[in-house]
Coordinates of C-alpha atoms and ligand atoms in Angstrom, one line a residue:
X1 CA -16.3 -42.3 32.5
X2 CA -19.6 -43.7 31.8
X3 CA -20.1 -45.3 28.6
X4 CA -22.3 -42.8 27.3
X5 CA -20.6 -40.0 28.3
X6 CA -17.4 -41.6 26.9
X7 CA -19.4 -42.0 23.5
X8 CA -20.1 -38.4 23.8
X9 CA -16.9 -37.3 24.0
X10 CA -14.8 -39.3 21.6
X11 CA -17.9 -37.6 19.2
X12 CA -17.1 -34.5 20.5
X13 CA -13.2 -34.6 19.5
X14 CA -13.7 -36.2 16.6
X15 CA -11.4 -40.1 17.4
X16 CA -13.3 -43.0 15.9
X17 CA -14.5 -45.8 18.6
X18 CA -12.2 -48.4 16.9
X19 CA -9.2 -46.2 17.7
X20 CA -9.9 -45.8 21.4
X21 CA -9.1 -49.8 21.7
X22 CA -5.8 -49.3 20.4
X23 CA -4.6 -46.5 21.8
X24 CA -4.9 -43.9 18.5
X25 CA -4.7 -45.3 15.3
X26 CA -2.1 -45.5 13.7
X27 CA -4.4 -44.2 10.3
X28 CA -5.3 -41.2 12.3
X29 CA -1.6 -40.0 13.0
X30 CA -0.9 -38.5 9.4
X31 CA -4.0 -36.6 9.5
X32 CA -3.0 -35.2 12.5
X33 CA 0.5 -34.6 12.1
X34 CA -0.4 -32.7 8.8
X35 CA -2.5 -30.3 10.3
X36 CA -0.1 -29.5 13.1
X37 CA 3.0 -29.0 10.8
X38 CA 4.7 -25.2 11.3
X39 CA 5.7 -23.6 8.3
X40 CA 8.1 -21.1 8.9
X41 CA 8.2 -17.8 6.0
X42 CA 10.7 -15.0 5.7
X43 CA 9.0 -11.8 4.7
X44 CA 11.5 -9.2 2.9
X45 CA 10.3 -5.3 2.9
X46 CA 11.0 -2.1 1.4
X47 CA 10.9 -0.5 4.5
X48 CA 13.2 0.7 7.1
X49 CA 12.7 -2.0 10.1
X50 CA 10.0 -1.0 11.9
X51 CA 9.6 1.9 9.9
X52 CA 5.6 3.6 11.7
X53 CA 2.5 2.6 10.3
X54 CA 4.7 1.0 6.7
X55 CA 7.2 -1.2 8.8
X56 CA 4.4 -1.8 11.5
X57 CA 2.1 -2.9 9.0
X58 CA 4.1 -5.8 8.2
X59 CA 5.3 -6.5 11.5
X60 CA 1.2 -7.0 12.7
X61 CA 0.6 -9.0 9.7
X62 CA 3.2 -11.5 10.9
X63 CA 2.0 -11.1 14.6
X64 CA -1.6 -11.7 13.6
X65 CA -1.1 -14.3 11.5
X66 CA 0.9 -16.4 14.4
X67 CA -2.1 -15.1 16.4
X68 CA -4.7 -16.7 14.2
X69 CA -2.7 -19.8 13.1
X70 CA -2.0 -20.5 17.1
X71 CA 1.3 -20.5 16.1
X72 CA 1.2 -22.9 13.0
X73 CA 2.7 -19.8 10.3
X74 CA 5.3 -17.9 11.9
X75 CA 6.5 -15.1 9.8
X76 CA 10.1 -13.4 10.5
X77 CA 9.7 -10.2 9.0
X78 CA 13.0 -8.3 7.5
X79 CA 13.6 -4.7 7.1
X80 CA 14.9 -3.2 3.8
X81 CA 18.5 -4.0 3.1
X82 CA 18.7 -6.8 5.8
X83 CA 17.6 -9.8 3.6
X84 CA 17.4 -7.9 0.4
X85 CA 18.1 -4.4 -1.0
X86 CA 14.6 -2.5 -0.6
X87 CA 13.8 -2.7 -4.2
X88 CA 14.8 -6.5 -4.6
X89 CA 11.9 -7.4 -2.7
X90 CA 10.1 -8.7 -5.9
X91 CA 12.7 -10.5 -7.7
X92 CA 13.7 -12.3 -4.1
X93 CA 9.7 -13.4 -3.8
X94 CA 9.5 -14.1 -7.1
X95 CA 12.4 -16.7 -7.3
X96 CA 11.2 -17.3 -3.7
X97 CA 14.3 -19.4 -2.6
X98 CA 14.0 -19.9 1.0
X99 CA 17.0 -17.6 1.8
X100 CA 15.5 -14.7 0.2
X101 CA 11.3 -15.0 1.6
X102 CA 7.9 -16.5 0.6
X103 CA 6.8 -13.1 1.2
X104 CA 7.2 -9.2 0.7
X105 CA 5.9 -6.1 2.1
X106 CA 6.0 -3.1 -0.3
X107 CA 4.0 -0.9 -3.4
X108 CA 3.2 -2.3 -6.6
X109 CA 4.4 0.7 -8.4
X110 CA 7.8 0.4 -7.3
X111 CA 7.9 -2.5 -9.9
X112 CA 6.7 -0.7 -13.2
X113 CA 10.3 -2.0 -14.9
X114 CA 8.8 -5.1 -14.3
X115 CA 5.3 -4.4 -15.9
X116 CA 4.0 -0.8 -16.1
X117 CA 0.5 -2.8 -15.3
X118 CA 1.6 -2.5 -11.7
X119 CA 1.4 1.0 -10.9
X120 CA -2.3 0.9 -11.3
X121 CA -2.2 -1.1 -7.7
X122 CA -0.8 1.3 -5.8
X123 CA -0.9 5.3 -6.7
X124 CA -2.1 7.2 -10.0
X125 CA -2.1 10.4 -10.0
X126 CA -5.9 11.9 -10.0
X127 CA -6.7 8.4 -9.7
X128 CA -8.8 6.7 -6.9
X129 CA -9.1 7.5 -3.4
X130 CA -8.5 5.0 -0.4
X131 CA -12.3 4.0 -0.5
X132 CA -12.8 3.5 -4.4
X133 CA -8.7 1.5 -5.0
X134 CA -10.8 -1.1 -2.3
X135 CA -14.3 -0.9 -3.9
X136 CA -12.1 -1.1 -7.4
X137 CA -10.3 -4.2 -6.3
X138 CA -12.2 -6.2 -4.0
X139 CA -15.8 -5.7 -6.0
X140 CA -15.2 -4.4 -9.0
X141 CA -12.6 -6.8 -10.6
X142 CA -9.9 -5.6 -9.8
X143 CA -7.8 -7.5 -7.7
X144 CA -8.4 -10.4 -10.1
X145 CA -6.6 -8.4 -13.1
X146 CA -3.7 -7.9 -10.2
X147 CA -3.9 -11.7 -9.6
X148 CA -3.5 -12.8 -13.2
X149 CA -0.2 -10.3 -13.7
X150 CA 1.8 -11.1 -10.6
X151 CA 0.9 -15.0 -11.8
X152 CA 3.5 -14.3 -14.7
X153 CA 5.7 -13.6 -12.0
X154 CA 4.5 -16.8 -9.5
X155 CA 3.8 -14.0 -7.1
X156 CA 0.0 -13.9 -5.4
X157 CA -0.5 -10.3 -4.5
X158 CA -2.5 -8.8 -1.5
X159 CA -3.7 -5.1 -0.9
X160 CA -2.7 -5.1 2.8
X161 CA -2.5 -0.9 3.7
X162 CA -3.4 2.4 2.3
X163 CA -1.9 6.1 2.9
X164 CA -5.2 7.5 2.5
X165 CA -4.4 11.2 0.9
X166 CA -0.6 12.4 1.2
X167 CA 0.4 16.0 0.7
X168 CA 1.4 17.7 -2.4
X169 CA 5.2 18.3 -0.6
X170 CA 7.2 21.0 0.4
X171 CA 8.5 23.8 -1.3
X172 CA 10.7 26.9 -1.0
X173 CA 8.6 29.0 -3.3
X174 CA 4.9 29.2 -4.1
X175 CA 3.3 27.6 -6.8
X176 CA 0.7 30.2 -8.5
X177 CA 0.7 28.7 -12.0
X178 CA 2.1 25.9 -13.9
X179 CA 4.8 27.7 -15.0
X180 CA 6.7 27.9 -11.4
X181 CA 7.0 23.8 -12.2
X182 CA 9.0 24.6 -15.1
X183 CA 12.7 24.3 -14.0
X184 CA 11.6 22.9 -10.8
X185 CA 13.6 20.0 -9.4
X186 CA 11.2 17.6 -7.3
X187 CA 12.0 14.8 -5.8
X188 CA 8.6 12.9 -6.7
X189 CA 8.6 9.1 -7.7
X190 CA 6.6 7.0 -9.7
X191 CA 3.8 8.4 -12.6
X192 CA 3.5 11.6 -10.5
X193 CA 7.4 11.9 -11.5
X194 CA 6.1 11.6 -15.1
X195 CA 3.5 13.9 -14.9
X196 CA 6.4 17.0 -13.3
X197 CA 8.6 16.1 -16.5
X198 CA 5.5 17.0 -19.0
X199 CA 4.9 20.1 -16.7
X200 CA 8.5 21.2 -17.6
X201 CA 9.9 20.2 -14.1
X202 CA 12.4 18.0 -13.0
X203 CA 11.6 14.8 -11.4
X204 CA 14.7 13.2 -9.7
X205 CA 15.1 10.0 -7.6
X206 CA 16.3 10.4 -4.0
X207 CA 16.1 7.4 -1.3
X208 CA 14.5 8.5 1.6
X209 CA 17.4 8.8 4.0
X210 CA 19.1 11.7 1.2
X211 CA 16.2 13.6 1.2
X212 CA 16.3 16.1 3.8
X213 CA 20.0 17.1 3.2
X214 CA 19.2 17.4 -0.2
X215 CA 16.5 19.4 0.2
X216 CA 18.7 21.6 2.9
X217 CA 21.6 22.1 0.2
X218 CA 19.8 23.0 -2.2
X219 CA 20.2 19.5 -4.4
X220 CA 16.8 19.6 -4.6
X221 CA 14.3 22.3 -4.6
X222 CA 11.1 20.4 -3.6
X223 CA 10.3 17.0 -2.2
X224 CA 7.0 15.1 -1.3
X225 CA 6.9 12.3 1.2
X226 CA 3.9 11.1 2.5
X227 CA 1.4 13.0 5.0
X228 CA 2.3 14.9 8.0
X229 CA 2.6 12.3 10.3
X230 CA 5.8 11.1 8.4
X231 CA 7.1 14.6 7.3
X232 CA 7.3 15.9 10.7
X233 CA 9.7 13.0 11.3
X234 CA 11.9 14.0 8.4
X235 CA 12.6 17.4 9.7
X236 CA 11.2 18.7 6.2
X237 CA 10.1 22.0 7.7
X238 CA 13.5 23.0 8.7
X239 CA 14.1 23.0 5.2
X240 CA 11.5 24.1 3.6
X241 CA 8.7 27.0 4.1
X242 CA 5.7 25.8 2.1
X243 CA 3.8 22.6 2.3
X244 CA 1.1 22.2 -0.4
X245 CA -1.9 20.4 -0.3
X246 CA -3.7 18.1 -1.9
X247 CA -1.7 15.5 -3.0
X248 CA -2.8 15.0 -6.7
X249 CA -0.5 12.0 -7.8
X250 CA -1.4 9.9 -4.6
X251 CA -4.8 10.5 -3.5
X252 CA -4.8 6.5 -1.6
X253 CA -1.5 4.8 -2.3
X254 CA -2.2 1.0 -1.5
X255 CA 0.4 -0.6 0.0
X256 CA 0.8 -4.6 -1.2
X257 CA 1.6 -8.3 0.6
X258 CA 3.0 -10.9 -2.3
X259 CA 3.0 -14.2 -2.0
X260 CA 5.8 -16.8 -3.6
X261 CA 2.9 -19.1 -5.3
X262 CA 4.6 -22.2 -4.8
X263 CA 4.6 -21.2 -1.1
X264 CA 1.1 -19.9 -1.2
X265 CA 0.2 -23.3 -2.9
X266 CA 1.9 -25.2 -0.3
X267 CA -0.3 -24.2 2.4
X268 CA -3.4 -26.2 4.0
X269 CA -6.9 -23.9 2.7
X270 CA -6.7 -22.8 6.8
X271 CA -3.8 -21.0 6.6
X272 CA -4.8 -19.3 3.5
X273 CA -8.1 -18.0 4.7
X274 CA -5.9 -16.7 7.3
X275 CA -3.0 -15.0 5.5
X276 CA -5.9 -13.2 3.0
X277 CA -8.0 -12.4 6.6
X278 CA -4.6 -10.8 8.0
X279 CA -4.3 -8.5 4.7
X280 CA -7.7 -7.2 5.4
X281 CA -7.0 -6.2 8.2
X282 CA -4.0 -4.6 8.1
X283 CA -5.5 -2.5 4.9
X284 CA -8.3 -1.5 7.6
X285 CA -5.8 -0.8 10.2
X286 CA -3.2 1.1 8.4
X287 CA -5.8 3.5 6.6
X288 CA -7.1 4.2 10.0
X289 CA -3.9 4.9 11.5
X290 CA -2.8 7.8 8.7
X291 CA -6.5 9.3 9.0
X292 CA -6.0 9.3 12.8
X293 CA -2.7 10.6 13.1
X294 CA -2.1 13.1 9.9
X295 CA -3.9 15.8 11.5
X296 CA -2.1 16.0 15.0
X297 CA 1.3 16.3 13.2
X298 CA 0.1 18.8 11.1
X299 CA -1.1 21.2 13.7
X300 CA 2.4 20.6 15.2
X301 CA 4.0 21.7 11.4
X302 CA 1.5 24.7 11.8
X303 CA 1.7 25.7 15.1
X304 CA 5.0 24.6 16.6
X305 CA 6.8 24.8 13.4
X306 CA 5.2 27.5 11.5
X307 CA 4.6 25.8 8.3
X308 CA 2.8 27.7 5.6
X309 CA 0.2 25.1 4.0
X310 CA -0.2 26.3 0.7
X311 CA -3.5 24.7 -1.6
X312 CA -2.5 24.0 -5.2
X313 CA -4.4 26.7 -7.5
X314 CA -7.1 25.3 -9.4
X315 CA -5.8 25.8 -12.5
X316 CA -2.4 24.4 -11.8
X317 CA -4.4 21.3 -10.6
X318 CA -6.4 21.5 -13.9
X319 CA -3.0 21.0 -15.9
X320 CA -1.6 18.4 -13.6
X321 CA -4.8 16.3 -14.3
X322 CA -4.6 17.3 -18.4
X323 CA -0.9 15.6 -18.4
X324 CA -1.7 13.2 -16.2
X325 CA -4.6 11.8 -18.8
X326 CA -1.7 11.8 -21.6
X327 CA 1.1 9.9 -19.1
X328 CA -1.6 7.4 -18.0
X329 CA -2.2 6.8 -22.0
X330 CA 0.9 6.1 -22.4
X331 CA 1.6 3.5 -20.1
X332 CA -1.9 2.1 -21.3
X333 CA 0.0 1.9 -24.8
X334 CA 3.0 0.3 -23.7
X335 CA 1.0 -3.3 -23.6
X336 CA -1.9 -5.2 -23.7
X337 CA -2.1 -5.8 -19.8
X338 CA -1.6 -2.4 -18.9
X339 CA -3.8 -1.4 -21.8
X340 CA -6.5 -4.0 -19.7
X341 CA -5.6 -2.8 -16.2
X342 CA -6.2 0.7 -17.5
X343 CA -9.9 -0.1 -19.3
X344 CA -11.1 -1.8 -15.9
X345 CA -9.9 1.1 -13.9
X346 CA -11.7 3.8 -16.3
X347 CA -14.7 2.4 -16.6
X348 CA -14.7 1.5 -12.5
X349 CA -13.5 5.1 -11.8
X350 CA -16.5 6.6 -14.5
X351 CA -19.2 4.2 -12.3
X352 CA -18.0 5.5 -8.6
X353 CA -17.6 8.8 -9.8
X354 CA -21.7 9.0 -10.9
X355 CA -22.5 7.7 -7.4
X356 CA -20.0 9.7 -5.7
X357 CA -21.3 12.9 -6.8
X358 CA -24.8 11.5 -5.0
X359 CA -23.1 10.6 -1.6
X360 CA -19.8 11.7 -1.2
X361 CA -19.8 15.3 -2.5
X362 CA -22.3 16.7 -1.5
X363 CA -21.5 14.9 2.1
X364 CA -17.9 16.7 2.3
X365 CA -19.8 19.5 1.0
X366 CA -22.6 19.5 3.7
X367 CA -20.0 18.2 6.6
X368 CA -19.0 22.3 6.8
X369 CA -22.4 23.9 7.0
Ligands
LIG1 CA1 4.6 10.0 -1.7

């Protein structure tokens, strides 16, 4: 090599002159050996392994993140029940021993025993859409409220996945007031759960692998899942002949990434930039999976299965959202965070509604002309 062009190229990859005498520095090996170091995480999920578009979703966010790192965070990613029962997923992050995982893959409003704060991060019922839960929390302060409460728990969280709408569930009788909820026993989860119980229904946990044989024996008379491309796999329509529509107490579930913060602190500013890029995408990615897919497996419920899609009444709807406003009140009540949380999202939800009514409803309205 000339001596210019060898000038040029210990510029280019970055080795100081005086080190090209002696070999490499010594001074420069830390330096390097710290940016090259592989950290290897454990993420724990509430998912079945695999489980499409849920399961998926995490197993991308590990593959991308290897992708992006070139290999320097390598993620193994574990199935409900194989590192951790489904629902330990926070408590194992939290305490964030290496045997349990630096990281989980799940819904924040799986943990309201811990705060009822956290249901506002994933699904409220009447609450925001896909589009406004990501306006809400990426521009509008909201992921910074979700920040500060799962710091009380050394837990960084991450919206990394959304449902979009799910259905309203399936049913063996129709629903033409509020008072065919009376009596009714649902399996429905979460605030929506709540909101059955002040309509005089019956909202009962089920795990997901009980459900159809519930359903089938007659355990249960109703369930909701999630949207049709999930349903269909259940076999819900062999059980069931009615599947309502729209699904009122998740209209955008948002599925979460947390973070042990003593792992998340551990890593070089790189890695972090690419773990947050990695959630990005995946929310981007899963959203457009359920939006792509829902309506295929539906026309297979309809056509192939004979499925009778039912809408909710409008007044039945009306109710639903009247008990809805006094079960999100009360968690509100039950402390200061959640009374927070719950301010932030009112006030967002009252600001994209008045600019919503400009754009998006008269577009869905104008879409069928
Ligand atoms: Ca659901």
């Amino acid at each position: 090599m000339e001596n210019n062009d060898r000038r040029k190229f210990i510029k280019k990859v970055g080795i100081g002159a005086a080190a090209i005498g002696a070999g490499i520095a010594s001074s420069a090996v830390p330096a390097m050996a710290k940016k090259e170091k592989t950290y290897r995480w454990k993420m724990v999920t509430t998912w079945p392994p695999h489980f499409p578009m849920l399961g998926e979703g995490a197993d991308n966010l590990s593959k991308w993140i290897d992708e992006m790192s070139g290999g320097r965070l390598k993620i193994s990613v574990y199935g409900g029940g194989e590192l951790v029962p489904p629902l330990g997923v926070f408590d194992a992050v939290s305490q964030g021993t290496v045997e349990m995982g630096h990281m989980g893959h799940s819904a924040a409003y799986y943990w309201a025993g811990k705060s009822p704060a956290t249901q506002f991060f994933a699904a409220v019922p009447f609450g925001f859409n896909a589009q406004s839960l990501n306006a809400w929390l990426y521009s509008g302060g909201g992921m910074k409220l979700w920040e500060d409460l799962y710091a009380k728990f050394n837990l960084k969280p991450f919206i990394a996945g959304n449902t979009g709408v799910q259905m309203g569930g399936w049913f063996n009788k129709e629903i033409n007031s509020i008072e065919d909820l009376k009596g009714l026993k649902m399996r429905i989860p979460g605030l929506g759960g709540k909101v059955l119980a002040k309509a005089g229904g019956n909202a009962v946990l089920v795990a997901g692998g009980e459900i159809y044989t519930n359903l089938d024996r007659g355990v249960i008379d109703a369930t909701e899942w999630v949207g049709p491309f999930h349903d269909l796999k259940m076999g819900f329509y062999k059980a069931a002949k009615y599947y309502y529509y729209p699904g009122w107490h998740e209209p955008g579930t948002g599925l979460e990434v947390m973070v042990n913060l003593n792992a998340w602190n551990s890593l070089p500013d790189d890695l972090k930039a690419i773990v947050t890029a990695a959630t990005y995408r995946s929310n981007i990615w899963m959203l457009s999976e359920f939006e792509a897919k829902n309506n295929d497996a539906l026309k297979i419920l309809v056509n192939e299965h004979k499925v009778k899609l039912r809408e909710f009444p409008g007044p039945v709807l009306k109710e639903l959202k009247k008990l809805s406003k006094e079960v999100l009140e009360e968690v509100a009540s039950s402390d200061p965070i959640s009374r927070k949380v719950y301010n932030s999202f009112l006030e967002f939800q009252k600001n994209i509604y008045a600019w919503n009514k400009l754009t998006e409803e008269p577009y869905q309205q104008m879409k069928y002309l």
